[in-house]
C-alpha positions as MATLAB code, in Angstrom:
seq = 'MAFISDRMARIKPSPTMAMTARAAELRAEGRDVISLSAGEPDFDTPVHIREAAKAAIDAGHTRYTVVDGMPSLKRAIAAKFARENGLDYAPAQITVGTGGKQILFNALMATLDQGDEVIVPAPYWVSYPDMVLLAGGRPVVIECGIEHGFRLTPDALEAAITPRTKWLILNSPSNPSGAGYSRTRIQALSDVLLRHPHVWILSDDIYEHLVFDGFEFATPAQVEPRLKNRILTMNGVSKSYAMTGWRIGYGAGPESLIRAMAKLQSQSTSNPCSISQHAAEAALSGPQDYVSDSRAAFQRRRDLIVAGLNDCPGIECPIPQGAFYVYPSIARLIGRTSAAGTPIDSDEAFANALLEESGVAVVFGAAFGLSPHFRISYAASDEVLADAVARIRRFCEGCN';
ca = [
     133.914  114.709  103.754;
     132.852  110.652  103.375;
     133.065  109.091  100.003;
     129.943  106.984  100.604;
     126.885  108.449  100.477;
     125.057  108.768  104.264;
     122.036  107.193  101.940;
     124.121  103.948  102.272;
     124.253  104.061  105.538;
     120.419  103.196  105.879;
     120.349  100.297  104.026;
     121.586   96.661  104.762;
     122.809   94.016  102.918;
     120.468   90.804  101.963;
     119.611   88.705  105.248;
     119.087   85.903  102.660;
     121.986   86.365  100.446;
     124.311   86.748  103.580;
     123.183   83.390  105.246;
     123.903   81.761  101.419;
     127.296   83.411  101.344;
     128.132   82.069  104.490;
     126.204   78.477  103.846;
     128.910   78.182   99.988;
     131.893   79.082  102.615;
     131.016   76.254  105.148;
     130.591   74.164  101.926;
     133.952   75.474  100.462;
     135.677   74.297  103.953;
     134.624   70.662  102.669;
     131.518   70.410  105.617;
     128.823   69.049  104.264;
     126.004   71.639  104.205;
     121.987   71.864  103.476;
     121.491   75.120  102.260;
     117.641   76.231  102.791;
     118.106   79.523  102.314;
     117.207   81.676   98.766;
     113.868   81.697   97.400;
     114.967   80.181   94.066;
     112.745   76.522   92.548;
     114.702   73.957   92.372;
     113.222   73.060   88.376;
     114.938   73.363   85.675;
     112.687   76.654   83.140;
     110.637   73.962   80.787;
     112.158   73.769   77.394;
     110.086   75.366   75.147;
     110.954   78.206   77.389;
     114.594   78.124   76.979;
     113.856   77.233   73.363;
     112.503   80.178   72.445;
     115.402   82.429   73.940;
     117.335   79.796   71.883;
     115.643   81.155   68.634;
     115.745   84.530   69.451;
     119.267   84.652   70.219;
     120.026   82.629   66.339;
     116.857   85.395   64.429;
     119.508   88.297   65.857;
     117.234   89.430   68.919;
     120.534   91.100   70.921;
     119.751   94.717   70.475;
     118.583   97.478   72.562;
     114.587   97.048   73.235;
     112.299   99.857   73.819;
     113.116  100.917   77.249;
     110.777   99.344   79.389;
     109.730   96.080   77.684;
     108.900   94.768   74.169;
     105.596   95.235   72.302;
     104.656   91.670   71.946;
     105.727   91.045   75.412;
     104.147   93.938   76.584;
     100.572   92.273   74.947;
     100.954   88.287   76.394;
     101.201   90.520   79.716;
      98.178   92.253   78.437;
      96.832   89.041   77.809;
      97.738   87.509   81.116;
      96.193   89.756   82.948;
      92.834   89.577   81.244;
      93.087   85.655   81.286;
      94.454   84.895   84.889;
      92.822   88.016   86.975;
      90.235   89.697   85.210;
      92.363   92.758   84.718;
      91.856   95.439   81.539;
      95.172   97.058   80.437;
      96.485   98.726   77.649;
     100.426   98.027   76.840;
     100.965  101.660   77.686;
     100.056  100.772   81.663;
     102.571   98.263   81.571;
     105.827   97.893   82.608;
     108.438   95.632   81.891;
     111.651   95.714   84.670;
     114.503   93.559   85.134;
     112.540   90.835   87.769;
     110.045   92.009   90.040;
     112.302   93.655   92.265;
     113.246   96.697   89.773;
     109.536   97.016   89.350;
     109.301   97.898   93.069;
     112.187  100.094   92.823;
     111.457  102.141   90.515;
     107.849  102.720   91.771;
     109.174  103.977   95.626;
     112.300  105.575   94.082;
     109.461  107.475   91.784;
     106.736  108.731   93.717;
     108.342  108.663   97.015;
     109.698  112.564   98.753;
     111.702  112.395  101.445;
     109.508  111.699  105.026;
     106.777  109.655  102.914;
     105.458  107.008  104.778;
     105.036  103.466  103.200;
     103.245  100.296  105.253;
     104.992   97.674  105.612;
     103.414   94.361  106.933;
     105.411   91.951  109.428;
     106.553   89.703  108.317;
     108.199   91.177  105.029;
     110.345   90.375  102.080;
     113.587   91.433  103.852;
     114.049   94.768  100.619;
     111.127   96.550  101.296;
     111.526   98.084  103.725;
     115.298   99.264  102.867;
     113.898  100.060   99.471;
     112.096  103.201  100.955;
     114.689  103.974  102.931;
     116.753  104.427  100.087;
     113.674  106.600   98.428;
     113.923  108.915  101.128;
     110.941  107.037  102.731;
     109.463  105.758  106.037;
     108.912  102.155  106.457;
     105.807  102.467  108.886;
     106.453   98.169  109.899;
     102.879   96.732  111.291;
     104.001   93.864  113.058;
     101.172   90.419  112.114;
     102.140   88.101  114.603;
     101.366   84.336  114.312;
      97.484   85.087  116.149;
      96.174   86.567  112.870;
      98.359   83.870  111.214;
     100.650   86.518  109.705;
      98.273   88.501  108.028;
      97.307   92.876  108.469;
      94.484   93.516  109.988;
      91.568   95.882  108.347;
      92.201   97.751  111.741;
      95.828   97.651  111.784;
      95.923   99.202  108.710;
      93.401  101.806  109.751;
      95.525  103.077  112.589;
      98.590  103.062  110.871;
      97.460  105.567  107.740;
      99.106  109.328  108.489;
      98.538  111.866  106.309;
     102.148  110.754  105.247;
     100.713  107.806  103.954;
     101.247  106.803  100.375;
     102.268  103.088   99.925;
     100.196   99.913  101.713;
     102.904   96.981   99.934;
     100.652   93.393  100.219;
     102.689   90.835   99.467;
      99.927   87.409   98.421;
     101.054   84.537   99.109;
     103.975   85.895  101.217;
     107.100   85.350  101.866;
     108.368   84.699  104.563;
     105.213   83.602  105.555;
     103.521   82.003  102.524;
     100.141   83.623  104.332;
      98.151   84.622  101.116;
      95.057   86.914  101.472;
      91.760   85.516  100.172;
      89.128   88.009   98.684;
      86.986   88.419  101.983;
      89.947   89.393  103.700;
      91.357   91.589  100.583;
      88.043   93.654  100.284;
      88.633   94.284  104.080;
      91.335   96.158  103.482;
      90.004   97.130   99.857;
      87.295   99.006  102.163;
      90.010  100.772  104.955;
      91.566  102.522  101.443;
      88.208  103.450   99.698;
      88.228  106.553  102.591;
      91.747  106.898  102.463;
      92.251  108.407   98.696;
      95.680  109.218   99.295;
      97.356  106.026   99.841;
      98.496  103.717   96.788;
      98.664   99.730   97.210;
     101.668   98.413   95.935;
     100.589   94.321   95.102;
     103.108   92.250   94.786;
     101.997   89.214   93.369;
     105.175   87.149   92.295;
     103.766   83.976   93.774;
     100.584   83.627   92.498;
     100.362   80.538   90.873;
     102.284   78.642   94.347;
      99.031   78.519   96.067;
      97.496   75.501   98.119;
      94.671   73.421   99.080;
      92.404   75.003   97.388;
      93.788   78.283   98.080;
      92.106   80.724   95.396;
      94.582   83.118   94.530;
      92.982   86.873   93.903;
      94.849   90.182   93.755;
      93.081   93.978   94.825;
      92.098   95.228   91.331;
      89.802   92.739   90.756;
      88.657   93.075   93.987;
      87.716   96.617   94.462;
      87.759   98.650   90.666;
      86.890  101.712   92.975;
      91.041  101.424   93.820;
      91.951  100.634   89.663;
      93.558  103.479   89.453;
      95.304  103.623   92.456;
      97.509   99.772   92.016;
     100.411   98.674   91.290;
     100.303   95.421   90.640;
     103.786   93.493   90.014;
     104.740   89.877   88.908;
     107.271   88.177   86.928;
     107.868   85.264   85.854;
     110.844   83.804   87.722;
     109.156   81.769   90.353;
     106.173   80.522   88.291;
     108.376   79.099   85.529;
     111.670   78.397   87.565;
     112.688   81.595   85.885;
     114.715   83.638   88.795;
     118.152   84.402   86.715;
     116.047   85.325   83.788;
     115.508   88.610   85.154;
     111.960   89.690   84.041;
     109.649   90.992   86.302;
     106.222   93.178   85.041;
     104.185   95.728   86.454;
     100.512   97.550   86.003;
      98.539   99.997   86.706;
      97.656  103.907   86.433;
      99.674  105.277   83.074;
     101.351  108.421   84.896;
     103.180  106.179   86.928;
     104.481  103.741   84.592;
     106.051  106.824   82.561;
     107.613  108.402   85.856;
     108.990  103.889   86.185;
     109.811  104.309   82.577;
     111.259  107.751   82.476;
     113.273  107.079   85.860;
     114.340  103.097   84.225;
     116.102  104.836   81.112;
     118.239  106.685   83.251;
     119.813  102.939   85.371;
     119.781  100.475   83.478;
     117.653  101.051   80.167;
     115.505   98.365   78.736;
     116.223   94.359   80.694;
     117.692   91.733   78.748;
     116.660   91.088   74.746;
     116.352   87.401   75.041;
     115.062   86.838   78.621;
     112.133   88.979   77.601;
     111.447   86.936   74.059;
     111.800   83.851   76.717;
     108.527   86.057   79.605;
     107.058   86.101   76.691;
     106.921   81.916   75.491;
     106.419   81.391   79.061;
     102.907   83.761   79.352;
     101.763   82.320   76.639;
     103.001   78.864   75.481;
     101.324   75.757   78.027;
     100.739   76.277   81.046;
     101.776   72.687   82.262;
     104.424   73.247   84.984;
     102.458   75.670   86.644;
     100.504   73.284   87.870;
     102.765   70.400   87.887;
     105.500   72.259   89.896;
     102.616   73.685   92.335;
     102.206   69.089   93.318;
     105.570   69.502   94.096;
     105.765   72.476   96.153;
     102.309   71.324   97.717;
     104.402   67.570   98.883;
     107.737   69.210  100.511;
     104.950   71.944  102.573;
     103.259   69.055  103.457;
     106.785   67.295  104.461;
     108.333   70.221  106.054;
     105.409   70.987  108.017;
     105.238   67.783  109.429;
     108.647   67.152  110.041;
     109.426   69.988  112.123;
     105.983   70.429  114.226;
     107.758   67.287  115.002;
     110.579   69.115  116.969;
     110.160   70.223  119.904;
     109.884   73.739  120.782;
     108.964   74.257  117.184;
     105.303   75.946  115.737;
     105.168   75.681  112.315;
     101.562   77.028  110.710;
     100.563   75.517  107.859;
     100.803   77.671  104.686;
      98.142   79.043  102.148;
     101.527   79.425   99.676;
     104.596   80.322   98.209;
     106.942   77.271   98.855;
     107.921   79.278  102.495;
     107.544   78.349  105.971;
     107.563   80.709  108.896;
     108.219   78.664  112.403;
     107.852   80.260  115.478;
     110.800   79.335  117.783;
     109.384   81.014  120.835;
     109.824   78.077  123.143;
     113.317   77.539  122.670;
     114.166   81.384  123.651;
     116.391   80.881  126.266;
     118.672   77.970  126.102;
     120.915   76.473  124.888;
     122.734   74.143  122.379;
     123.866   71.021  123.351;
     127.503   72.760  121.773;
     127.013   75.336  124.708;
     124.944   78.177  122.322;
     122.786   80.533  124.407;
     119.279   80.656  122.090;
     118.760   84.173  123.207;
     117.460   85.120  119.461;
     116.360   83.712  116.603;
     119.455   84.968  115.057;
     121.527   83.124  117.477;
     119.388   80.151  116.659;
     120.054   80.415  112.586;
     123.551   80.342  113.594;
     124.320   78.207  115.817;
     122.277   75.554  113.246;
     124.498   76.156  110.511;
     127.222   75.897  112.483;
     126.573   72.456  114.426;
     123.975   71.243  112.353;
     124.653   72.304  109.046;
     121.532   73.693  107.920;
     120.908   77.142  106.816;
     118.206   79.036  106.913;
     117.108   83.333  107.173;
     116.094   84.294  111.525;
     113.153   86.168  111.630;
     113.944   89.207  112.851;
     115.648   89.427  109.464;
     111.696   90.053  108.125;
     110.679   92.110  110.472;
     108.726   89.228  112.916;
     110.970   87.498  115.762;
     111.407   84.605  117.409;
     111.390   83.044  113.944;
     112.786   81.858  111.357;
     112.196   80.306  107.222;
     113.038   77.883  105.593;
     113.110   77.582  101.665;
     111.218   74.105  100.762;
     112.469   74.740   97.035;
     114.943   70.895   97.641;
     113.988   67.796   96.572;
     111.862   65.516   99.221;
     115.443   63.887  100.240;
     117.235   67.067  101.515;
     114.505   68.130  102.946;
     114.213   64.720  105.320;
     117.589   65.330  105.756;
     117.699   68.813  106.678;
     114.093   68.369  109.071;
     116.149   64.931  110.805;
     119.165   67.547  111.378;
     116.798   70.335  113.237;
     115.078   67.572  115.341;
     118.242   66.295  116.312;
     119.809   70.135  117.219;
     116.248   70.611  118.776;
     116.287   68.165  121.420;
     120.023   69.082  122.099;
     118.196   72.045  123.591;
     118.474   72.758  126.766;
];
């Protein structure tokens, strides 16, 4: 009898973390490496949020809280949904977890039975399919290519729905492509889902505030109120307030689902860090200057990286509507050979050769379910990004 559970064979380690770890190894060996693989803002957490955390420590708020979030934080989250999204949620319809990842994991674990299907548009965040598999479900991946702007179409959604479909995961703006769904596009998908009342929507809104060029963010529960009672809207403070390490995510949905998720959390992690919860409350309720300032910085960086990559032979880089990623195509580089003699027969081969030969760490497209592409996180300084683009250009120019 094997000691390690069979379920562990269903999943793989996070490719983004693996590439980040490899870049760190090369740095430790003395190599000059630029890592653009991790999705993490490079700014400091705003001062007023840090001060709120210090005040919470000094006030002795270091004990257990309610399993799925302090009442005051839930009230702040409810106020955020009302203020920014026009959504009315009671505290009992809100759950707080240790990062957005736990909210997603709890929802899938609490609802999926063996063989249930979850529609996952590709390119997708690397953890979606593996979470579904861990919960006993089956990810149904729909490739949404560059010709569709990396977005799911109503016809493709309709064709993928079966009697076993339980969830559609929708991430806008998207990791890894930065593609956003407008109100019109969300309504078109909602019209399909209204015909299939057994299908729920898991809306991952974590990049809500990072949108560019006047793109107006919208979330499904806001666009189509008739679906609200079968939507879980997930968000968090990590990307919008540079709080990745604080580990606070939250979700809002029907009370029956929220209770089930809290029950699961009570037998796993219990409450999120009490100090982080006080910091998150300050983030949501306090000054919002950082949000607009960081958005402007990320848009400038996006423009820099898109222009630079489109100047590289063999690379096509669409302009994303949000987040802090680009997802360029390397279709014209497949079949070539790098200057050091490495065959570029896949996007994984491209990413590995780029790291080893040019010292730039990116994540290969197959990790996100759509090839031949690669993902760059432009959450880095302008100088670092300019250096990285120059190295990528030299690498591409050396391929023949």
